[in-house]
Amino acid sequence: MDKYVVAVAMDKVQSFLYDVLQAQIQQKQTNSGTLKQIMGSSRFISEKFYEDIGLVGEHGKFKGEIDEELLKCSGMCVFITSLSEQEIVSRLKALFEMYYIKMSGKLFVKYVYFKQTDVSTNKQYQLEAIHESKHRLRRKECIHSIVEQNQELIFRFQCSPKENPFDFPTSDEAKPSIFTNTINALYSKQEGDNDNRFRVAIIKADLDGMGARFKQIKSYKVYKQVSEWLSEYISIDYLSYRAKRYKERDPAFRLFPLYVAGDDIFFAVPTSKLLDGVNLAIDILKRINAKLQEINESFGAGEASEVQLHPLSMSVGIEFAFNREPIRYYYERVQKQLDHAKKEQGVKSFAGLSPSSCVKISINEHVLHRYELDQAVAGEAQQISDKAHAKRLAEFKEKNADKQQWSHFVSQVKRLQTAMGNGFAAHHFFYGLLQKITDPNICKSQIKYSNAVLYHVIPQYLNSKALRESELLVIEPVLKQLMVKTTDRGKPSKEARLSFDMEQQKRLEKYVRLLLLFSDPRFKIMQPKDSDRTDQKKQPDFDIKRVRSTVFNKTLRYLYENNLGGWTKRNLFRDVFVQESSYSLFENSKRPTQVQVYRTLPLSSSMMHRFKKIGDLDQIAKMIEGTHVKSREEIKQLEVDLKQEHKAPPGLYFNKETFLRLARSSQMWNPDYVDSLIIFYQLREQLIQFRTRPAHVKKRFNARPKPHTGKKNNSKGGKQNDRS
């Protein structure tokens, strides 16, 4: 007697679940049955489908006729039966007709069958049968055959069903109490004052490259085990289990499931619980990867040895929506974010180190990475020297330096919220910067663009006890978006430098838009009470050397080498105003330390602003000359005296003839050049002020910022407004 392999799969599952959401959320938003119906649809895919076929339960089209079950996973099943070909076709057509009529064509059942002898009969025949089934289900001939067999049903006029096709039989036991009944129930008084209209965070997660991973598995036993675990952990029940754990730690945590099917996880949480929502998705990935590792260890040199099961990665899209917003709007937006994350290249293995639980998170089209190193590395690290391991780790981080980390972003948001609590006008700061970097008149010139950005990030609160550190910790990551580790010719470089090329401009705009979002009090996110260890690793909030290097040193260097100079004549003209120098400083040691400094021509900020309104170079030269009373000889003697005293060299001597000659020959003198000079001078003064910080700052420059006392800071006379 011939045996046949039969494969049945649900097609358009995501479209079907989307239609369920559309029908339930838009029409029954205030109905407590919404959640039951949504969960019923997910269980329909994962449970009822198999009952209707006969794989489980007491009834079904193939009940009692299944010789061997090969696969049952994510709306698909493969089995072997001894029924005749005619009987198989009859039962499959009946199954198709039942679903087509009940779901009004929204859910399409695909099926194929072929003789078992079409695949080999060795010990791996099950795996070959599964691969062959999937191959045939994907072919166009499959759809053509189904349409031909069911053309009378498909092409005849269908009356509207008396019952809603998306009403599923539900019970109170089917609805875990951990979930909210509707999206409206995600509201809390702590997060807003309008329970009718408020924002929620929409999270959609998807496992990466599942099809390719399954193709690599050479063992049927491993294939089936992986399929079963995916079905178990990417399910509405396991989402409920994980959400319950978060609820136990934080009673304010709430979650509304949208759907969980195949390798997709889709749900909504309050905006304040965004971090918990992301961590929940990561927890599911960790659990799956832990099971894959168990397979590697349990099979050892056996069936799994032909291919090592590497950890899976995940892409996550995040969007914000109003609770009453049509689902089609935020579904499309969050899917766009998810697609953006999937396109981004993941973290690379390097120096023998491999990432595990690697997650790419896209929010406002800004992709962030969250990963951990393979746990096997820890055991290996014990067998080699700490120095060698540290070197490998440094090489790994260097290779992935362009991957912005989720944990760093979370820290930046926390710092931003701390700064806002201390009185920093974060929304004003980011909105003003966004206006500048999107202004067509500014974007048309790299000098105008860099001047606009660098002027905007000049610190304003270095003398403020409450705002000094908070402001610098907001400015630093802004400038980090413009850092590259390449030379001007594109070659790799160990030292990072500022760049205002188009790629960096795009990255900066995405970052500013993202931080502008979180500077809105309505989007305040709260750090999970018991988040994962990676995100909880303590990092120094204020590293004075790092901040000085990013905010001052690299900024001054960029202005000096680019906006103020660049080639021979430009360098000569730059030397009129700024020259690089150094002096020896003894610090409790007989060996002197070389200190790099910039010597400048003494000019006031008000005078330079006046230069922009004067077009006559001779008049400008006279103005500068009139403010300098020391002769060239006096300046040279002062240089000698200060050098002997191990002090910084004096300001530059102004030569009127040299200035006029170089200004006319180089044609560099223009309003943009003056702007660059103004920014350079102000930053240099701020750097001196930063180095000679007040006594109260010296005592606590490495401490965390204290809460704002409520007193308004007027130390800089409202210069914050200058940024816009």
XYZ file of C-alpha atoms in Angstrom:
724
model
C 0.000 0.000 0.000
C 1.291 3.413 -0.976
C 1.945 5.980 1.707
C 1.675 9.713 1.131
C 3.312 12.719 2.684
C 0.708 15.440 3.313
C 1.617 19.052 4.168
C -0.926 21.701 5.153
C -0.086 25.337 5.909
C -1.973 28.528 6.639
C -1.182 31.312 4.201
C -1.586 35.046 4.847
C -1.416 34.457 8.612
C -0.156 37.963 9.390
C -2.862 39.505 7.188
C -5.462 37.390 8.957
C -4.283 38.419 12.417
C -4.115 42.045 11.287
C -7.752 41.851 10.141
C -8.725 40.408 13.511
C -7.012 43.321 15.236
C -8.662 45.805 12.908
C -12.101 44.338 13.518
C -11.753 44.052 17.278
C -9.772 47.158 18.257
C -11.539 49.603 15.957
C -15.070 48.335 16.591
C -14.895 47.125 20.182
C -12.261 49.267 21.830
C -14.342 49.611 24.993
C -15.510 46.014 24.981
C -13.819 43.766 27.516
C -14.135 40.942 24.993
C -11.499 42.489 22.748
C -8.607 40.738 24.446
C -10.414 37.394 24.440
C -10.980 37.595 20.689
C -7.402 38.631 19.927
C -6.050 35.801 22.056
C -8.588 33.483 20.498
C -7.204 34.286 17.042
C -3.640 33.509 18.143
C -4.746 30.231 19.712
C -6.759 29.483 16.600
C -3.505 29.506 14.625
C -1.553 27.483 17.181
C -4.198 24.988 18.415
C -7.575 24.874 16.593
C -5.886 24.423 13.218
C -4.336 21.132 14.344
C -7.630 19.962 15.838
C -9.426 20.535 12.530
C -6.799 18.460 10.719
C -6.900 15.668 13.288
C -3.436 15.882 14.810
C -4.907 16.579 18.260
C -8.348 16.240 19.813
C -11.182 13.834 19.073
C -12.223 15.161 15.679
C -10.606 16.313 12.458
C -10.472 15.572 8.752
C -7.590 13.073 9.111
C -8.342 11.789 12.619
C -7.277 8.151 12.960
C -5.647 8.113 9.531
C -2.262 9.655 10.414
C 0.510 7.061 10.445
C 3.305 9.408 11.536
C 3.426 13.076 12.514
C 6.560 14.711 11.078
C 6.117 18.413 11.940
C 3.633 20.655 13.760
C 4.765 24.256 14.036
C 3.490 27.807 13.440
C 0.392 27.121 11.375
C 1.950 24.281 9.401
C 1.999 20.508 9.707
C 3.478 17.570 7.819
C 2.369 13.962 8.319
C 2.279 10.547 6.614
C -0.981 8.729 5.819
C -1.990 5.489 4.102
C -5.202 6.932 2.649
C -5.731 6.741 -1.089
C -4.928 9.749 -3.255
C -8.626 10.288 -3.984
C -9.501 10.289 -0.285
C -6.627 12.667 0.552
C -7.798 15.158 -2.083
C -11.396 14.921 -0.844
C -10.451 15.643 2.771
C -8.062 18.481 1.886
C -10.747 20.129 -0.259
C -13.205 19.848 2.630
C -10.681 21.480 4.957
C -10.033 24.263 2.453
C -13.774 24.878 1.969
C -14.411 25.038 5.726
C -11.739 27.701 6.292
C -12.485 29.656 3.116
C -16.173 30.055 3.945
C -15.713 30.623 7.678
C -12.975 33.245 7.235
C -14.477 34.860 4.117
C -11.283 34.177 2.195
C -9.122 36.052 4.716
C -7.240 32.879 5.603
C -5.997 30.702 2.751
C -5.146 27.056 3.390
C -2.376 25.678 1.173
C -1.716 21.972 0.835
C 0.406 19.483 -1.096
C 0.776 15.709 -1.075
C 3.152 13.258 -2.715
C 4.147 9.619 -2.384
C 6.614 8.821 0.366
C 8.760 7.043 -2.214
C 9.445 10.464 -3.783
C 11.955 10.988 -0.998
C 14.618 8.572 0.213
C 13.724 5.978 2.805
C 16.881 6.280 4.889
C 16.872 7.334 8.537
C 16.619 10.992 7.516
C 13.487 10.525 5.344
C 11.462 12.666 7.778
C 13.727 15.671 7.289
C 13.805 15.208 3.532
C 9.987 14.978 3.495
C 9.728 18.269 5.421
C 12.141 20.089 3.101
C 10.341 18.741 0.034
C 6.956 19.764 1.480
C 8.121 23.318 2.142
C 9.631 23.529 -1.320
C 6.373 22.427 -2.985
C 4.243 24.764 -0.835
C 6.313 27.739 -2.007
C 5.947 26.940 -5.715
C 3.384 28.724 -7.883
C 2.095 25.345 -9.022
C 0.755 24.792 -5.496
C -1.578 27.792 -5.669
C -2.593 26.976 -9.255
C -3.536 23.423 -8.272
C -5.568 24.543 -5.234
C -7.444 27.169 -7.255
C -8.204 24.632 -9.991
C -9.497 22.063 -7.477
C -11.638 24.662 -5.663
C -12.570 27.010 -8.525
C -16.312 26.482 -8.103
C -16.090 27.668 -4.495
C -13.606 30.484 -5.090
C -15.288 32.085 -8.112
C -18.943 31.814 -7.111
C -20.809 34.660 -5.374
C -20.492 34.413 -1.590
C -23.191 35.721 0.718
C -22.053 37.722 3.708
C -21.633 35.403 6.686
C -24.300 35.691 9.371
C -21.649 35.534 12.065
C -18.526 37.656 12.395
C -15.721 35.479 10.970
C -13.404 36.898 13.613
C -15.532 35.883 16.609
C -13.806 32.915 18.215
C -15.203 30.783 20.999
C -13.538 31.995 24.184
C -13.748 31.441 27.899
C -12.575 33.297 30.970
C -9.907 30.663 31.430
C -8.472 31.592 28.031
C -7.692 35.180 29.126
C -4.707 35.528 31.473
C -5.373 38.215 34.062
C -1.921 39.669 33.450
C -3.025 41.314 30.178
C -5.154 44.454 29.949
C -8.530 44.017 28.231
C -8.029 46.922 25.831
C -5.320 49.379 24.795
C -7.241 52.036 26.736
C -6.473 50.141 29.930
C -2.754 50.918 29.515
C -3.476 54.413 30.884
C -2.322 55.467 34.351
C -2.732 58.774 36.186
C 1.025 58.984 36.715
C 1.636 59.224 32.964
C -1.031 61.711 31.864
C -4.167 63.610 32.754
C -6.349 62.507 29.846
C -7.499 58.900 29.986
C -9.300 59.306 26.658
C -6.204 60.227 24.624
C -2.690 59.232 25.621
C 0.368 57.648 24.023
C 1.462 54.015 24.138
C 4.624 52.253 22.950
C 4.099 49.694 20.163
C 6.730 46.937 19.998
C 7.081 44.416 17.168
C 9.844 41.796 17.344
C 10.866 39.196 14.792
C 13.484 36.447 14.809
C 16.073 36.895 12.042
C 16.861 34.371 9.337
C 14.699 31.503 10.582
C 14.337 29.920 7.142
C 18.091 29.852 6.570
C 18.691 28.403 10.040
C 16.270 25.526 9.472
C 17.942 24.705 6.159
C 21.250 24.230 7.987
C 19.864 21.553 10.342
C 20.764 18.074 9.103
C 19.091 16.028 11.848
C 15.320 15.422 11.910
C 15.366 14.991 15.670
C 17.051 18.378 16.090
C 14.741 19.974 13.507
C 11.647 18.788 15.335
C 12.972 19.810 18.744
C 13.779 23.345 17.550
C 10.329 23.643 15.945
C 8.587 22.576 19.148
C 10.545 25.028 21.278
C 9.829 27.891 18.905
C 6.128 27.066 19.090
C 6.319 26.966 22.880
C 8.224 30.187 23.463
C 6.748 32.349 20.700
C 3.202 31.969 21.935
C 0.558 33.962 23.733
C 0.935 31.701 26.778
C 4.665 32.259 27.162
C 4.219 36.004 26.601
C 1.728 35.884 29.461
C 4.214 33.993 31.643
C 7.007 36.520 31.034
C 4.651 39.481 31.550
C 3.568 38.005 34.876
C 7.185 37.983 36.061
C 7.497 41.695 35.245
C 4.185 42.412 36.974
C 5.423 40.731 40.131
C 8.454 43.030 40.235
C 6.534 46.142 39.230
C 2.753 46.268 39.861
C 2.503 49.252 37.477
C 3.623 47.117 34.506
C 0.853 46.543 31.955
C 0.807 44.874 28.538
C -1.756 44.497 25.759
C -0.974 41.679 23.272
C -1.669 42.334 19.597
C -0.567 38.982 18.221
C 2.071 36.302 18.676
C 2.521 33.854 15.820
C 5.283 32.158 13.824
C 8.375 34.165 14.711
C 6.558 37.491 15.354
C 5.833 39.125 18.717
C 3.579 42.195 18.646
C 2.286 44.045 21.719
C 1.741 47.449 23.347
C 2.898 48.831 26.711
C 2.682 52.247 28.405
C 5.402 54.612 27.194
C 6.938 54.645 30.675
C 7.411 50.852 30.455
C 9.188 50.878 27.096
C 12.411 49.457 28.556
C 10.514 46.636 30.254
C 8.760 45.870 26.969
C 12.032 45.615 25.049
C 13.619 43.518 27.796
C 10.628 41.168 27.737
C 11.178 40.468 24.030
C 14.895 39.970 24.718
C 14.039 37.532 27.533
C 12.119 35.370 25.063
C 15.109 35.355 22.700
C 17.434 34.415 25.568
C 15.226 31.485 26.500
C 15.189 30.175 22.919
C 18.972 30.509 22.618
C 19.428 28.731 25.941
C 17.452 25.791 24.537
C 19.557 25.801 21.356
C 22.656 25.589 23.531
C 21.089 22.652 25.375
C 20.678 20.881 22.036
C 24.340 21.486 21.179
C 25.413 20.058 24.531
C 23.000 17.111 24.625
C 23.701 15.799 21.123
C 27.421 16.514 21.326
C 29.254 14.573 18.650
C 26.013 12.897 17.598
C 23.243 14.052 15.332
C 23.743 17.802 15.933
C 27.435 17.678 15.219
C 26.927 18.113 11.487
C 25.917 21.726 12.083
C 26.409 23.767 15.215
C 23.238 25.615 16.245
C 24.347 29.210 16.540
C 22.343 31.655 18.674
C 19.422 33.365 16.990
C 19.242 37.133 16.645
C 16.208 39.390 16.823
C 15.071 42.625 15.208
C 12.765 44.974 17.094
C 10.747 47.928 15.819
C 9.400 50.565 18.214
C 6.735 53.173 17.502
C 4.574 55.490 19.586
C 0.861 55.854 18.961
C -2.231 57.339 20.551
C -4.473 54.790 22.198
C -7.352 55.550 19.811
C -5.253 55.783 16.670
C -6.361 53.432 13.843
C -4.248 50.298 13.982
C -3.438 50.462 10.255
C -1.444 53.645 10.948
C 0.798 52.422 13.716
C 1.001 48.892 12.264
C 2.582 50.290 9.095
C 4.903 52.557 11.071
C 6.160 49.890 13.450
C 6.621 47.464 10.534
C 8.733 50.131 8.815
C 10.894 50.380 11.945
C 11.211 46.586 12.059
C 12.242 46.434 8.394
C 14.807 49.171 9.058
C 16.313 47.105 11.893
C 16.440 43.976 9.719
C 18.394 45.777 6.997
C 21.075 46.881 9.455
C 24.178 44.683 9.623
C 24.517 42.839 12.918
C 27.432 42.637 15.331
C 30.443 40.854 13.816
C 32.412 38.028 15.401
C 36.064 38.932 15.764
C 39.220 37.814 17.594
C 37.521 34.554 18.548
C 34.639 36.339 20.290
C 31.045 35.786 19.164
C 27.955 37.718 20.240
C 24.931 35.909 21.650
C 21.367 37.169 22.096
C 22.112 39.846 19.529
C 19.222 42.298 19.095
C 18.851 45.194 16.645
C 16.394 47.826 17.855
C 15.059 50.530 15.527
C 13.341 53.581 16.958
C 12.781 56.641 14.768
C 14.945 54.845 12.139
C 17.884 54.999 14.557
C 19.233 51.445 14.968
C 20.761 50.413 18.283
C 22.393 47.095 19.157
C 22.085 45.034 22.283
C 24.281 41.954 22.628
C 26.193 39.765 25.025
C 29.340 37.790 24.327
C 29.128 34.028 24.123
C 29.236 32.482 27.588
C 31.812 29.972 26.349
C 34.272 32.857 26.171
C 34.242 33.159 29.960
C 35.583 29.644 30.450
C 38.181 30.141 27.756
C 39.247 33.440 29.307
C 40.244 31.613 32.486
C 42.802 29.597 30.521
C 44.557 32.601 29.020
C 46.055 35.653 30.596
C 43.805 38.549 31.526
C 45.985 40.787 29.383
C 45.471 38.637 26.285
C 41.731 38.433 26.901
C 41.506 42.187 27.379
C 43.320 42.666 24.072
C 40.883 40.382 22.249
C 37.949 42.141 23.861
C 39.333 45.526 22.813
C 39.778 44.269 19.226
C 36.203 42.970 19.199
C 34.817 46.301 20.421
C 36.977 48.186 17.938
C 35.624 46.074 15.075
C 32.061 46.889 16.160
C 32.687 50.484 17.195
C 30.132 51.738 14.662
C 27.342 49.756 16.369
C 25.611 52.086 18.804
C 24.563 50.137 21.874
C 21.080 50.048 23.382
C 22.481 50.193 26.931
C 24.359 53.410 26.088
C 21.187 54.910 24.661
C 19.270 54.005 27.825
C 21.996 55.706 29.869
C 21.752 58.778 27.635
C 17.992 58.990 28.164
C 18.478 58.669 31.923
C 21.079 61.450 31.824
C 18.709 63.582 29.758
C 15.925 63.081 32.287
C 18.327 63.941 35.122
C 19.363 67.120 33.310
C 15.723 68.077 32.788
C 15.094 67.482 36.482
C 17.968 69.846 37.259
C 16.412 72.562 35.101
C 18.083 71.983 31.714
C 15.800 73.071 28.844
C 16.338 69.853 26.857
C 13.355 70.249 24.528
C 14.459 73.781 23.639
C 18.053 72.585 23.100
C 17.179 69.742 20.706
C 14.431 71.603 18.872
C 16.754 74.548 18.230
C 19.494 72.225 16.963
C 17.055 70.380 14.687
C 15.911 73.649 13.156
C 19.494 74.534 12.296
C 20.600 71.201 10.833
C 17.503 70.978 8.608
C 17.728 74.563 7.325
C 18.492 74.380 3.552
C 20.636 77.530 3.737
C 22.810 75.945 6.418
C 22.939 72.462 4.895
C 24.245 73.731 1.546
C 27.677 74.461 3.063
C 29.709 72.176 5.310
C 31.295 75.206 7.017
C 27.892 76.754 7.730
C 26.599 73.400 8.968
C 29.570 72.720 11.273
C 29.489 76.298 12.576
C 25.786 75.991 13.375
C 26.237 72.691 15.246
C 29.389 73.672 17.135
C 28.006 77.055 18.170
C 24.842 75.355 19.452
C 26.756 72.918 21.669
C 28.997 75.499 23.362
C 28.444 74.829 27.101
C 26.461 77.529 28.888
C 26.462 76.337 32.490
C 30.066 75.607 33.492
C 29.631 77.760 36.626
C 26.341 76.176 37.617
C 26.524 73.628 40.407
C 23.268 71.975 39.344
C 23.625 72.027 35.565
C 27.360 71.837 34.790
C 27.705 68.068 34.526
C 24.165 67.452 33.259
C 24.628 69.792 30.316
C 28.002 68.315 29.345
C 26.573 64.781 29.467
C 23.826 65.861 27.062
C 26.246 67.597 24.676
C 28.808 64.772 24.597
C 26.618 62.094 22.898
C 25.431 64.685 20.363
C 29.035 65.176 19.223
C 29.614 61.398 19.329
C 27.207 61.077 16.400
C 29.725 63.025 14.299
C 32.783 60.966 15.261
C 34.579 58.723 12.780
C 37.716 56.621 13.086
C 39.193 57.338 9.700
C 41.648 59.836 8.272
C 40.665 62.550 5.808
C 41.593 60.090 3.037
C 39.320 57.384 4.441
C 42.022 55.170 5.958
C 41.421 53.556 9.397
C 42.584 55.555 12.392
C 42.804 54.707 16.089
C 41.908 58.230 17.133
C 38.334 59.393 16.558
C 37.762 62.756 14.903
C 34.816 64.979 14.058
C 33.360 64.729 10.562
C 30.476 66.624 9.000
C 30.130 64.482 5.886
C 26.650 63.555 4.654
C 26.585 60.223 6.490
C 27.361 61.885 9.824
C 24.803 64.619 9.128
C 22.089 62.016 8.590
C 23.068 60.160 11.756
C 23.023 63.376 13.765
C 19.565 64.316 12.521
C 18.155 60.896 13.447
C 19.704 61.121 16.887
C 18.446 64.661 17.531
C 14.920 63.709 16.472
C 15.082 60.703 18.778
C 16.295 62.677 21.805
C 13.814 65.437 21.020
C 11.126 62.791 21.421
C 12.385 61.739 24.838
C 12.836 65.345 25.964
C 9.039 65.586 25.922
C 7.765 64.866 29.483
C 4.956 62.752 27.974
C 7.583 60.251 26.786
C 9.349 59.857 30.075
C 10.567 56.285 30.369
C 11.381 54.640 33.663
C 14.317 52.330 34.256
C 13.127 48.769 35.044
C 13.449 47.870 38.707
C 15.107 44.582 37.895
C 16.463 44.883 34.366
C 19.035 42.534 32.909
C 22.594 42.697 34.173
C 24.040 44.114 30.985
C 21.897 47.240 31.210
C 22.615 47.535 34.929
C 26.398 47.544 34.688
C 27.549 50.624 36.490
C 29.320 53.103 34.262
C 30.814 56.372 35.467
C 28.355 59.131 34.609
C 30.987 61.833 34.354
C 34.441 60.964 33.044
C 36.205 64.314 33.004
C 38.890 63.254 30.503
C 36.360 61.772 28.099
C 34.120 64.834 28.254
C 37.037 67.230 27.807
C 38.293 65.277 24.810
C 34.905 65.138 23.064
C 33.361 68.510 23.894
C 36.514 70.670 23.789
C 39.682 69.101 22.372
C 38.234 67.406 19.284
C 35.953 70.358 18.560
C 38.805 72.858 18.697
C 40.940 70.528 16.586
C 38.245 70.329 13.892
C 37.873 74.111 13.732
C 41.653 74.593 13.663
C 42.309 72.058 10.883
C 39.206 72.608 8.731
C 37.234 75.818 9.127
C 40.257 77.997 9.960
C 42.863 76.302 7.776
C 43.587 73.420 5.457
C 46.137 74.159 2.756
C 49.253 76.384 2.604
C 47.737 79.850 2.184
C 44.911 78.995 4.558
C 47.403 77.834 7.171
C 49.328 81.098 6.851
C 46.151 83.123 7.232
C 45.068 81.014 10.212
C 48.383 81.797 11.916
C 47.358 85.441 12.095
C 44.649 84.484 14.612
C 45.521 81.034 16.005
C 48.751 79.074 16.330
C 49.347 75.688 17.870
C 51.996 75.733 20.625
C 53.112 73.974 23.815
C 54.917 74.605 27.088
C 56.580 72.536 29.828
C 54.741 72.083 33.093
C 56.186 70.502 36.247
C 53.559 68.648 38.298
C 55.124 67.189 41.469
C 57.846 65.675 39.355
C 61.281 66.565 38.062
C 60.234 65.479 34.584
C 58.242 68.177 32.760
C 54.920 67.499 31.066
C 54.323 68.978 27.628
C 51.012 70.818 27.505
C 49.513 71.526 24.091
C 47.830 74.936 23.797
C 46.517 77.346 21.179
C 47.954 80.863 21.073
C 45.407 83.379 19.832
C 45.251 86.989 18.801
C 43.516 88.842 21.669
C 40.079 89.698 20.270
C 36.829 90.281 22.121
C 33.604 88.528 21.116
C 31.832 91.837 20.568
C 34.579 93.035 18.199
C 34.371 89.870 16.109
C 30.604 90.232 15.818
C 31.176 93.767 14.527
C 33.570 92.389 11.889
C 30.621 90.608 10.226
C 28.924 93.945 9.533
C 32.047 95.645 8.126
C 33.111 94.886 4.581
C 36.247 97.071 4.473
C 39.376 95.025 5.340
C 41.417 98.184 6.011
C 38.916 99.330 8.619
C 38.948 95.893 10.270
C 42.771 95.909 10.326
C 42.780 99.338 12.006
C 40.291 98.148 14.646
C 42.470 95.140 15.529
C 45.665 97.179 15.519
C 44.126 99.781 17.836
C 43.520 97.199 20.570
C 47.097 95.855 20.601
C 49.612 98.033 22.464
C 52.503 95.579 22.799
C 55.223 95.609 20.166
C 56.680 92.529 18.471
C 59.793 92.790 20.709
C 57.686 92.941 23.862
C 55.752 89.834 22.826
C 58.989 87.927 22.115
C 60.456 88.899 25.502
C 57.244 87.805 27.208
C 57.521 84.450 25.447
C 61.012 83.935 26.895
C 59.955 84.945 30.410
C 56.876 82.706 30.496
C 58.827 79.764 29.095
C 61.376 80.048 31.919
C 58.516 80.134 34.422
C 56.931 77.066 32.780
C 53.763 78.975 31.956
C 51.571 79.157 28.872
C 52.884 81.409 26.089
C 51.311 84.853 25.557
C 48.864 85.950 22.862
C 49.969 86.594 19.286
C 51.365 89.806 17.815
C 49.190 91.429 15.120
C 50.891 92.432 11.876
C 48.522 94.635 9.878
C 50.327 94.252 6.536
C 50.466 90.456 6.823
C 46.752 90.283 7.643
C 45.752 92.413 4.647
C 48.032 90.607 2.220
C 46.872 87.106 3.228
C 43.211 88.061 3.507
C 43.221 89.335 -0.082
C 45.367 86.586 -1.573
C 43.587 83.682 0.099
C 40.113 85.259 -0.146
C 39.198 83.509 3.078
C 37.829 86.470 5.013
C 34.021 86.203 5.022
C 31.174 85.965 7.591
C 31.519 82.154 7.847
C 35.219 82.474 8.686
C 34.414 85.050 11.361
C 31.769 82.692 12.793
C 34.379 79.934 13.022
C 36.731 82.329 14.841
C 33.981 83.305 17.293
C 33.205 79.667 18.051
C 36.892 78.779 18.422
C 37.540 81.661 20.823
C 34.459 80.888 22.917
C 35.272 77.179 23.137
C 38.859 77.956 24.077
C 37.684 80.226 26.879
C 35.243 77.564 28.019
C 38.041 74.975 28.036
C 40.148 77.226 30.281
C 37.133 77.658 32.526
C 36.535 73.902 32.497
C 40.142 73.201 33.556
C 40.036 75.820 36.324
C 36.697 74.603 37.652
C 35.203 76.103 40.841
C 35.944 74.601 44.240
C 32.529 72.962 44.572
C 33.063 71.192 41.231
C 36.608 70.046 42.058
C 35.266 68.080 44.990
C 32.643 66.249 43.002
C 33.592 66.183 39.318
C 33.351 62.388 39.316
C 30.196 62.233 41.403
C 26.635 61.860 40.191
C 24.680 65.113 39.770
C 22.615 66.078 42.821
C 18.888 66.751 42.445
C 17.957 70.308 41.481
C 17.179 72.494 44.479
C 14.490 74.378 42.629
C 16.457 77.642 42.446
C 16.662 79.139 38.994
C 20.134 79.414 37.548
C 21.031 82.850 36.195
C 24.789 82.437 36.071
C 25.024 82.881 32.304
C 22.414 85.595 31.896
C 20.024 83.453 29.828
C 22.547 82.391 27.170
C 20.586 79.183 26.759
C 18.298 81.154 24.438
C 21.230 81.891 22.124
C 21.109 78.282 20.904
C 17.966 78.795 18.881
